[in-house]
XYZ file of C-alpha atoms in Angstrom:
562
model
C 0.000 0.000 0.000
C 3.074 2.431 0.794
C 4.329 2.007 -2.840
C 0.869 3.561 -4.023
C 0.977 6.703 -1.644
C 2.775 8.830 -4.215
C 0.267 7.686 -6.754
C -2.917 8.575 -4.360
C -1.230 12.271 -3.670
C -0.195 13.129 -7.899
C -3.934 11.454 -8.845
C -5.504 13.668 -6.478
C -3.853 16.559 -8.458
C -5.756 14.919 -11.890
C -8.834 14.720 -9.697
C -9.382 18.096 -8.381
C -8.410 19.638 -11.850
C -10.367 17.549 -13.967
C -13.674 17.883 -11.184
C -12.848 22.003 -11.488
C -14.278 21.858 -15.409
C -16.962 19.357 -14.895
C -18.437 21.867 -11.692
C -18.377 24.939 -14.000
C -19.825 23.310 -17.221
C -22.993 22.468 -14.871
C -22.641 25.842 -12.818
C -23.375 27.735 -16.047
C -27.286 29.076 -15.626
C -26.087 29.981 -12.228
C -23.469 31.590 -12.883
C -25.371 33.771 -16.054
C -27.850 34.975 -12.959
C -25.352 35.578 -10.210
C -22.987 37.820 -12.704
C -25.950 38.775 -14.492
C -24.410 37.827 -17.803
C -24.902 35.582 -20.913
C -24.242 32.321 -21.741
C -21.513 33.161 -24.211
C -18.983 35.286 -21.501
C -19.729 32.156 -19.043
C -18.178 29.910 -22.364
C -15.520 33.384 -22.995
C -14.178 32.277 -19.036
C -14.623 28.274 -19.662
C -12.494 28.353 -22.859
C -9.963 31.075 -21.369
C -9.449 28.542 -18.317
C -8.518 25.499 -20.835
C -6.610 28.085 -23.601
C -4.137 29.448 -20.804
C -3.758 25.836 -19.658
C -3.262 24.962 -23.550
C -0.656 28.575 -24.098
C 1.688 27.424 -21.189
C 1.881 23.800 -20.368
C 4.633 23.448 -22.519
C 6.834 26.250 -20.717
C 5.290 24.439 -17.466
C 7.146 21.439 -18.669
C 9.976 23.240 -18.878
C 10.198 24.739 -15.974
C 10.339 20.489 -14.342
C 13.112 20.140 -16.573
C 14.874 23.679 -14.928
C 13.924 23.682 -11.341
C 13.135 20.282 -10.842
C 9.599 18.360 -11.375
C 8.692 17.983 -7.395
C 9.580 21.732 -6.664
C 7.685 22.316 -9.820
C 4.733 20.307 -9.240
C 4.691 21.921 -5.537
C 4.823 24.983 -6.708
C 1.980 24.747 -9.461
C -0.361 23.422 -6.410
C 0.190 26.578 -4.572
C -0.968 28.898 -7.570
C -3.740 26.259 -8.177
C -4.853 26.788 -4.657
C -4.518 30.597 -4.282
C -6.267 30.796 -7.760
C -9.193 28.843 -6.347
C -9.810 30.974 -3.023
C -10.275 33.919 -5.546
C -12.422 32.201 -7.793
C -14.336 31.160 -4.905
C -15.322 34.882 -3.504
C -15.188 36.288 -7.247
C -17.489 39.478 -6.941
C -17.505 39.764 -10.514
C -17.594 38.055 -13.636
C -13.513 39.901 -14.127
C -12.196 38.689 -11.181
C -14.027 35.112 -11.298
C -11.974 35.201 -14.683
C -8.892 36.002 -13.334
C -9.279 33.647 -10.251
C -10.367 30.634 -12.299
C -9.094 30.962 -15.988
C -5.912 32.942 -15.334
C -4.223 32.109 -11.663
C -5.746 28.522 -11.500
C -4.655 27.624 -15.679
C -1.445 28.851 -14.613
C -1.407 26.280 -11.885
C -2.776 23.374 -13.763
C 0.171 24.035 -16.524
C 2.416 23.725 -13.523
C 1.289 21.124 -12.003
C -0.247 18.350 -15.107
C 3.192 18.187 -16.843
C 5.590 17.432 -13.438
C 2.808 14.973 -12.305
C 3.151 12.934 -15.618
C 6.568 12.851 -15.353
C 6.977 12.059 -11.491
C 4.376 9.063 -12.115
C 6.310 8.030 -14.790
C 9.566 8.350 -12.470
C 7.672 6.729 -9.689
C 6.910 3.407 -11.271
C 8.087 0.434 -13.510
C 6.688 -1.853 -15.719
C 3.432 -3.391 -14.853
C 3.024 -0.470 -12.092
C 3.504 2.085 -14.761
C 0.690 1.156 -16.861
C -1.504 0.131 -13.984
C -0.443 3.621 -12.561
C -1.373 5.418 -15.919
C -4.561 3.542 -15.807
C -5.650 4.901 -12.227
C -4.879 8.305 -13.769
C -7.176 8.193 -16.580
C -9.410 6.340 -14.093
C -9.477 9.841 -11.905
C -9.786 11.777 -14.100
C -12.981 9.938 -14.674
C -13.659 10.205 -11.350
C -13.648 13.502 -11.727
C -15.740 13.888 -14.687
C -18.113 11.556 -12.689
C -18.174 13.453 -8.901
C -18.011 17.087 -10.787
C -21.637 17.568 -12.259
C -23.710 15.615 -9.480
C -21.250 17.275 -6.748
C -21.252 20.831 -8.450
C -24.810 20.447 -9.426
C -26.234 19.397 -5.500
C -23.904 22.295 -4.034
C -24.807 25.082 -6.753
C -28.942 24.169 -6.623
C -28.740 24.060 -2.784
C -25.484 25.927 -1.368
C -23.405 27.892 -3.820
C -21.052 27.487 -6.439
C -18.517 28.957 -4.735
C -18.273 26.346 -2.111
C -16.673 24.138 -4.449
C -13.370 26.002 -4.930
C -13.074 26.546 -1.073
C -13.101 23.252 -0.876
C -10.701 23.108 -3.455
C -8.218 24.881 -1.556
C -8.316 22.305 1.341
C -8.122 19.738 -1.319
C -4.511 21.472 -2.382
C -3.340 22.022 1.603
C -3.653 18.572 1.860
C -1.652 17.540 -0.976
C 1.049 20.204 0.328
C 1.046 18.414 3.253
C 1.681 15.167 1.951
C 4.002 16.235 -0.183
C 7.090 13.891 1.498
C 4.931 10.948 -0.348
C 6.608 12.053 -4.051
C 10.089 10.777 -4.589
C 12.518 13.467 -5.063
C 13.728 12.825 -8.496
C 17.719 11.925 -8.901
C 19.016 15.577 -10.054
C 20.004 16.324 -13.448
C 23.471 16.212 -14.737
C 22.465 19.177 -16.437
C 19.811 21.992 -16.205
C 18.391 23.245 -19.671
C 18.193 26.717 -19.858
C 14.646 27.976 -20.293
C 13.778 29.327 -24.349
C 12.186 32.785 -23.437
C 11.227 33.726 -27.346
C 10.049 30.196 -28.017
C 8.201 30.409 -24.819
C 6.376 33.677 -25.824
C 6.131 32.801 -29.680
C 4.141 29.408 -28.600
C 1.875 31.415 -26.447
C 0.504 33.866 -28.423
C 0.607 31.335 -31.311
C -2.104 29.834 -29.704
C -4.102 31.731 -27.653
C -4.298 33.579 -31.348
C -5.536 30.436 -32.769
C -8.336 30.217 -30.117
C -9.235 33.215 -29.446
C -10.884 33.511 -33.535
C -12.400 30.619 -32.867
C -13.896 31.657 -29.723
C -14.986 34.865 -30.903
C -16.301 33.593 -34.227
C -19.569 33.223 -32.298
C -20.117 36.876 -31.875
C -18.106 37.922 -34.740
C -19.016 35.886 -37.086
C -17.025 33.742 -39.615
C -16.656 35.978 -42.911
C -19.495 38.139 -43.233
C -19.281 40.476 -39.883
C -21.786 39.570 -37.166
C -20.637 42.065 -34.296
C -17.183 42.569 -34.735
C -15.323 45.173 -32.645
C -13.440 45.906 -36.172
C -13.295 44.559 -39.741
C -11.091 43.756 -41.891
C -11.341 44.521 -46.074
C -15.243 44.047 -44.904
C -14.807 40.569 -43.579
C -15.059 39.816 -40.069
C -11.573 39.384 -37.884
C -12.204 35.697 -36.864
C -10.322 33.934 -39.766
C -7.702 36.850 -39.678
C -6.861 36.256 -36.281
C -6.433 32.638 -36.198
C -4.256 32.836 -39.606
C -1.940 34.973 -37.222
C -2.129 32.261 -34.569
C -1.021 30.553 -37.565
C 1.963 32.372 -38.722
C 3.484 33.337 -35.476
C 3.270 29.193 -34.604
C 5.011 28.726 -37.835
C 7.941 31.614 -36.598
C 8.244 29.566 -33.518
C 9.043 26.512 -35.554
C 11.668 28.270 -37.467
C 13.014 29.737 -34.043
C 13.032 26.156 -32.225
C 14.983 24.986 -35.700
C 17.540 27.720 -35.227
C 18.211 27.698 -31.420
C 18.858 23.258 -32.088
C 21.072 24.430 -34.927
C 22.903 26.647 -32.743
C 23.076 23.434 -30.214
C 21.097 26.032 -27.631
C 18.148 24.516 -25.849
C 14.907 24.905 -27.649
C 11.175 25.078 -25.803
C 10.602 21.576 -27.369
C 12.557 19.233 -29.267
C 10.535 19.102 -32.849
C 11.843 15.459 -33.573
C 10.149 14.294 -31.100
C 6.877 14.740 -33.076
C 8.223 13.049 -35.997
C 7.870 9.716 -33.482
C 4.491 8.281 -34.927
C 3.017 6.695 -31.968
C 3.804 9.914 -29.815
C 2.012 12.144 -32.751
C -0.827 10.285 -32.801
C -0.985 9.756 -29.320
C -1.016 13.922 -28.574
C -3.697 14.138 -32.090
C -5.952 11.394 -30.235
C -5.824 13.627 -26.825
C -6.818 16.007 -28.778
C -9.388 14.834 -30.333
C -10.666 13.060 -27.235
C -11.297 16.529 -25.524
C -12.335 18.613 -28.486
C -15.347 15.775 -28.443
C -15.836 15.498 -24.574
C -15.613 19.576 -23.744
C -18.050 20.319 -26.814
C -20.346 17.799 -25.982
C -19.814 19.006 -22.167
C -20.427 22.227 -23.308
C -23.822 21.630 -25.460
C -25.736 18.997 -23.095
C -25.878 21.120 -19.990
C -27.113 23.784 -22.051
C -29.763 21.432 -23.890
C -31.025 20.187 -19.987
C -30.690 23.653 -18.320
C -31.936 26.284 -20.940
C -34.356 23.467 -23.223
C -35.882 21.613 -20.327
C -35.572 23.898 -18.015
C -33.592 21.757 -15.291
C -31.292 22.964 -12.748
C -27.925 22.297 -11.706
C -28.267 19.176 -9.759
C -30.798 17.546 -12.015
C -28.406 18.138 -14.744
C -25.546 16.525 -13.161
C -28.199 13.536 -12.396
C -28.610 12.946 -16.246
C -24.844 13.181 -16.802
C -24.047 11.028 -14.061
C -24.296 7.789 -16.416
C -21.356 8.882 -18.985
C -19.342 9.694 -15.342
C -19.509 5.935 -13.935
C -19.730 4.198 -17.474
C -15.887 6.476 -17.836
C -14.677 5.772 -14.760
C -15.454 2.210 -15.016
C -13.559 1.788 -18.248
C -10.719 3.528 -17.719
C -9.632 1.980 -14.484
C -10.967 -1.687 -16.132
C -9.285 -1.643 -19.823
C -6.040 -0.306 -18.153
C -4.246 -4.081 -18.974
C -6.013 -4.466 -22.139
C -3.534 -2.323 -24.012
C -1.047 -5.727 -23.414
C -3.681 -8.415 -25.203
C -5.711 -6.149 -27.478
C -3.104 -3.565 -28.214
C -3.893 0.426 -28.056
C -4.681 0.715 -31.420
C -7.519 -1.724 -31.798
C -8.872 -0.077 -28.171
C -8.686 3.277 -29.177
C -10.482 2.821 -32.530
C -13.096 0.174 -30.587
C -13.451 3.370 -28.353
C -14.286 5.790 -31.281
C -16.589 3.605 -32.644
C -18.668 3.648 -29.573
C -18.309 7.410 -29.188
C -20.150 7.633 -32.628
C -22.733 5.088 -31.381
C -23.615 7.287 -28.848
C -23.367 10.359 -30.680
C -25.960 9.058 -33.351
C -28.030 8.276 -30.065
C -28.017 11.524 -28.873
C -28.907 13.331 -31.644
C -32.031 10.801 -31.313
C -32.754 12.234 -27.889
C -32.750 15.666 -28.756
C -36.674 16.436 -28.606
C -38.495 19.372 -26.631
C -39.634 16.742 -23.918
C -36.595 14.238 -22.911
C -36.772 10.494 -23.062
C -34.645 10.068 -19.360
C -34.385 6.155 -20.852
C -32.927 7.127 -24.401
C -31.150 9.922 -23.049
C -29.504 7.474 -19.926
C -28.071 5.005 -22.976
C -26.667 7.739 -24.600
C -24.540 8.903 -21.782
C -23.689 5.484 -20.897
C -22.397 5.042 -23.915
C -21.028 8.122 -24.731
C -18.910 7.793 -21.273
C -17.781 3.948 -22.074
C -15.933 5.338 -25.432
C -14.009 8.100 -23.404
C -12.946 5.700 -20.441
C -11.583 3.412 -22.665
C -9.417 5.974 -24.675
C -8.048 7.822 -21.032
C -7.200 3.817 -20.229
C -4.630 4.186 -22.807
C -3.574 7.100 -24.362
C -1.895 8.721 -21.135
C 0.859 5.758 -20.991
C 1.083 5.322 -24.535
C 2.484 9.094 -24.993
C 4.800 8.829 -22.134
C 5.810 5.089 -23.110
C 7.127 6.656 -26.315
C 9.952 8.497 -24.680
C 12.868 8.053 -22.234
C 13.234 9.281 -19.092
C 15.068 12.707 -19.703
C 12.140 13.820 -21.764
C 9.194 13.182 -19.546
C 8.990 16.725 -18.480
C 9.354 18.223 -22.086
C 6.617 15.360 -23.243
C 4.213 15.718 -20.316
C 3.707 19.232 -21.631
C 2.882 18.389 -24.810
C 0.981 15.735 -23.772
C -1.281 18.331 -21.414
C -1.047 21.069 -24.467
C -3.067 18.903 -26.356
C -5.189 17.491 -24.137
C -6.162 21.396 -22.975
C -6.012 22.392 -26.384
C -8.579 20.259 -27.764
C -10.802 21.399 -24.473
C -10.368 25.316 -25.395
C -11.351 24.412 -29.116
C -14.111 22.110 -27.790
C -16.169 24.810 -26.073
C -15.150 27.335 -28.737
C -15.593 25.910 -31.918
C -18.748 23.981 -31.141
C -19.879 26.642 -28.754
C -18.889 28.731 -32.033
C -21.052 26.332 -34.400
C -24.113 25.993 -31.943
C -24.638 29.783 -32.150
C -24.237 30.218 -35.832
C -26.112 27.120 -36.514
C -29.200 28.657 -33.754
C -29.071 32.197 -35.685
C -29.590 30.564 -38.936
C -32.020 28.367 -37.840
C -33.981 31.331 -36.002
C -33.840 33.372 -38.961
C -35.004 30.953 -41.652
C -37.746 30.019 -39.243
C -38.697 33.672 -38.707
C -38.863 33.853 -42.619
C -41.172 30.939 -43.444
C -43.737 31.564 -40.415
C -47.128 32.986 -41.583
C -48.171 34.393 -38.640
C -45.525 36.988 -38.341
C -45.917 40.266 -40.257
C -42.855 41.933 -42.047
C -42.214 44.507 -39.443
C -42.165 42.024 -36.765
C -39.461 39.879 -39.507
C -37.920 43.381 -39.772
C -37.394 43.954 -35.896
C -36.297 40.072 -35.367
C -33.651 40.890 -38.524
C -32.519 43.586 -36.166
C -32.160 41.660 -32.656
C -30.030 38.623 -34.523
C -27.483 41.734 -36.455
C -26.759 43.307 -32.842
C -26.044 39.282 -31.805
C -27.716 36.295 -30.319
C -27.668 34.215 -27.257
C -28.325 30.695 -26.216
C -31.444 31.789 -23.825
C -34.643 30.037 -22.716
C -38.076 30.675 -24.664
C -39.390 32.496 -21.225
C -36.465 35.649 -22.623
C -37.460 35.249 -26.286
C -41.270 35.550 -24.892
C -40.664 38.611 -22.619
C -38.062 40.311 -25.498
C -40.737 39.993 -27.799
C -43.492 41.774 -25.680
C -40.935 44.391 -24.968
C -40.831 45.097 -28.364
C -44.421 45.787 -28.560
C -45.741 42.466 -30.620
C -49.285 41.570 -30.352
C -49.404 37.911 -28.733
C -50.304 36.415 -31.849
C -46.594 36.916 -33.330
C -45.121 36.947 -29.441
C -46.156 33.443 -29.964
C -44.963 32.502 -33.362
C -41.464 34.213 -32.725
C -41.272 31.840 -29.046
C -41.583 29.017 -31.208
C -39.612 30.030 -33.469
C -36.670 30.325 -31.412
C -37.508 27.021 -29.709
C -37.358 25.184 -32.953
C -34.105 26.749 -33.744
C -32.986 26.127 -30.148
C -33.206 22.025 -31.420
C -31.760 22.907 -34.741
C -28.378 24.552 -33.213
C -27.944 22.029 -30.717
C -28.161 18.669 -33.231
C -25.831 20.468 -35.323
C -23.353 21.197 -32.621
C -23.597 17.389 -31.795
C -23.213 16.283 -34.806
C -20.389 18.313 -35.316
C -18.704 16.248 -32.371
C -19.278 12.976 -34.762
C -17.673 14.338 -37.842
C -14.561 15.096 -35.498
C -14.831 12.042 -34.113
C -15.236 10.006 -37.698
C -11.676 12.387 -38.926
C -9.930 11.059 -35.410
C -9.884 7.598 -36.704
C -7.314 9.167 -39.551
C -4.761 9.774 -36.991
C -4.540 6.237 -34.729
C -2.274 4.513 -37.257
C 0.845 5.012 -35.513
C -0.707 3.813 -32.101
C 0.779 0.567 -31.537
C -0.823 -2.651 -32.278
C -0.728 -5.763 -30.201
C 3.266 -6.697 -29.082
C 4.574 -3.553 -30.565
C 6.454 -0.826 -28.320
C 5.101 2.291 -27.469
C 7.664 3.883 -30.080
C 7.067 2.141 -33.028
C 5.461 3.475 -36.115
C 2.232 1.195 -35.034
C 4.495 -1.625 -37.559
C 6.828 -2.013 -35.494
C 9.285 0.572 -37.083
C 12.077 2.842 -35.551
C 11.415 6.341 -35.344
C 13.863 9.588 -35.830
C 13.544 11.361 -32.560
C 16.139 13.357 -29.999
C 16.390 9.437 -27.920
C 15.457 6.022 -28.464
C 12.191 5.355 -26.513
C 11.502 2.639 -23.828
C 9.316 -0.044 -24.594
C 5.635 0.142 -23.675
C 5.141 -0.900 -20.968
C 8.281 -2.836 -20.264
C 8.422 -5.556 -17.690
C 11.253 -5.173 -15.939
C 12.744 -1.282 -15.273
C 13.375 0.828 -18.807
C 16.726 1.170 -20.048
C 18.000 5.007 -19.550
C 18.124 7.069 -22.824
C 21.161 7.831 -25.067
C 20.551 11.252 -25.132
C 23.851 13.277 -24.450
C 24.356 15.457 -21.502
C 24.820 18.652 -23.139
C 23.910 20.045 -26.446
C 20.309 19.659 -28.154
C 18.846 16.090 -29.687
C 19.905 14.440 -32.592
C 17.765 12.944 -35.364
């Protein structure tokens, strides 16, 4: 049981971060009333949260290499924790920002890349990949405590009490602290790539921030922009900057390894198939899970009208069905292989995606709806039983720091562009809708069409039918047309939220292009998925390996290789 404390003290890290998205994607409707916002500056802090997360985790990585991943990892729980005692008396929606998405990302990128690593430090072969298992198995956990947890204390206590208890979650870890190994020091420090490190940032926080916005900006023809550009909207000019300044900090990484300086992140590491389509498959994995996280609370809250805690009742299947898998297919990677799990996995995750889009009605079927979540959490529990050991199987031990970050960058990437883009496609998809149903109803005269034409230019917002109703009586319509607008909007309401789910199964059909290099049954975790070498900056270990890894080749000074 001793061996395992270290493991119960770096999973309880996974836990609490995991639980702190799953309590805010159910806290939304709350949260809209106490800041007395909209839906879409509740998704603005949710995808902020993830993209700062997704912006730094690879200099957080960095930093284990530089200061050491315990001090690290120590010192990412103590931003985490001061972060969360701000979130927690947030007086506005500005400061609940800064608490949550700022202070407590910064934490998370701290913390998720040094835990990787130290559980990767902490155990050999069989415990290794049962280790990785309980990981993904927590994080399940989390997923599956966070909406009935968050949901029971938001309908009946407060939001807020969540992230105080958050903070005695992370004094408790401090505490405990003597439980994590102290790593064997390096022979060598790398120094820390400030330009990379600030090129890679704005990269992508560029890259999500059009997509976020695209919602209220619009796509090409402006929506609400704060500015245009040539008469288009911003959104796809922003992200092609994201673009361009991630493709300078390519060319910079190049030239600082040429220079035998120490880049951010070693590039040849990516050309190691099974570690690329490891990170793609995280990414994938949360683009699906945050967007559908994103649209279903919205579909029981704002459709049916339930709160908080009911939610999290509906969701609670996909939480236990996840947990359940992750922590049970942990050893299956060794018979089955990862590559015939994960693509098992996505094949259920399309299962249940066709099933929800079945369930989508104004009244719910709890039955149909139950099966669908069931389902839907069985796919994702059996791709967090594997993809966590696979990416850091595919490496030695020098580079667990440097991959942990990637590994997390992806992971929190794909959860930023989850809640954006189909947050993003939800909107535009519930404005179309809206309008052509506006257009085709009878009952509505052409100045009411002419004032609705107005509303949807100035923007629109996922609200319930009782706002469209009392919006429309503002506005001085008779009831007849009050009426026909309120359903209307309800119809679209259906329309946007189908096509945001279905969005989630086209992603989830184009994820299946990118599990070829996983590896198949008996092959290491850094082959090609054929059993193939790889170019990279070290050989990698074999996943998982029976008896303790062999130590890299990688030389003590001077960058990687090919």
């Amino acid at each position: 049981m001793r061996k395992w404390l270290a493991l119960m003290v770096l999973g309880t890290a996974q836990f609490l971060m995991v639980l702190d998205t799953a309590v805010m994607n159910v806290s939304i409707s709350q949260l809209v009333e106490d800041f007395d916002t909209e839906v879409t500056a509740i998704q603005a802090v949710i995808t902020l949260y993830a993209l700062v997360m997704a912006a730094f985790m690879i200099i957080g990585g960095r930093f284990g290499d530089i200061l050491g991943r315990r001090r690290v990892f120590l010192i990412g729980m103590t931003v985490y924790g001061i972060g969360s005692a701000l979130t927690a008396v947030a007086p506005t929606l500005w400061v609940l920002a800064l608490g949550w998405s700022v202070i407590e990302g910064l934490g998370a990128a701290l913390v998720l890349p040094s835990m990787a690593a130290l559980v990767a430090e902490s155990y050999r072969g069989r415990d290794r990949s049962v280790a990785y298992g309980v990981i993904g198995g927590l994080a399940g956990a989390g997923i599956a405590v966070g909406p009935l947890l968050g949901g029971w204390v938001t309908t009946y206590l407060t939001w807020r009490l969540v992230f105080a208890g958050e903070v005695v979650v992370v004094l408790a870890v401090l505490l405990l602290r003597r439980a994590i190994p102290e790593p064997a020091p390096a022979t060598r420090r790398p120094g820390l790539d400030v330009v990379g490190a600030v090129l890679s940032a704005a990269g992508l926080g560029l890259g999500v921030l059009g997509v976020l916005q695209s919602s209220s900006w619009g796509w090409v023809e402006p929506r609400n922009p704060p500015f245009t550009v040539f008469g288009f909207a911003p959104t796809l000019f922003v992200v092609g900057a994201g673009a361009v300044v991630l493709f300078l900090f390519r060319a910079w990484e190049e030239r600082r390894e040429a220079r035998g300086a120490d880049p951010l992140v070693h590039l040849a590491l990516l050309s190691r198939p099974t570690l690329r389509s490891g990170l793609l498959t995280l990414l994938s994995q949360n683009l699906i899970l945050l967007g559908l996280f994103f649209t279903i609370p919205l579909y029981l809250q704002v459709v049916q009208g339930l709160d908080a805690f009911e939610t999290g009742l509906r969701l609670l299947p996909v939480s236990v069905t996840m947990l359940a898998a992750s922590l049970g297919a942990a050893k299956l990677g060794r018979r089955l292989g990862p590559r015939r799990i994960v693509r098992t996995a996505l094949v259920l995750l399309l299962a249940s995606i066709a099933w929800l889009l079945g369930t989508i009605d104004p009244v719910i079927d709890d039955a149909q709806f139950f099966g669908a979540m069931a389902l839907l959490g069985l796919g994702m529990g059996l791709l967090a039983s594997q993809l966590g050991n696979v990416v850091q199987s595919s490496v030695g031990e020098q580079e667990r720091s440097e991959v942990g970050g990637l590994q997390f960058t992806a992971q929190n990437l794909g959860s930023a562009l989850g809640t954006a883009l189909i947050g993003s496609l939800l909107i535009g998809a519930l404005a179309q809708a809206f309008t052509r149903q506006v257009e085709d109803d009878p009952r509505l005269s052409d100045e009411a069409r002419e004032q609705t034409s107005i509303a949807l230019e100035s923007g629109i917002s996922f609200v319930s039918t009782d706002q469209v109703r009392s919006a429309a009586e503002s506005a001085g319509l008779p009831p007849q047309e009050v009426e026909a607008v309120t359903d209307s909007y309800a119809s679209a309401q259906l329309d946007g939220l189908k096509a945001a789910v279905l969005a989630t199964g086209g992603i989830t059909l184009a994820s299946f292009l990118v599990t070829r290099g996983l590896p198949g049954v008996g092959e290491t975790g850094g082959g090609a998925g054929r059993g193939r070498k790889t170019a990279g900056p070290n050989p990698p270990e074999p996943d998982p390996p029976e008896p303790d890894p062999p130590e890299p080749n990688r030389p003590e000074s001077g960058p990687a290789g090919p």
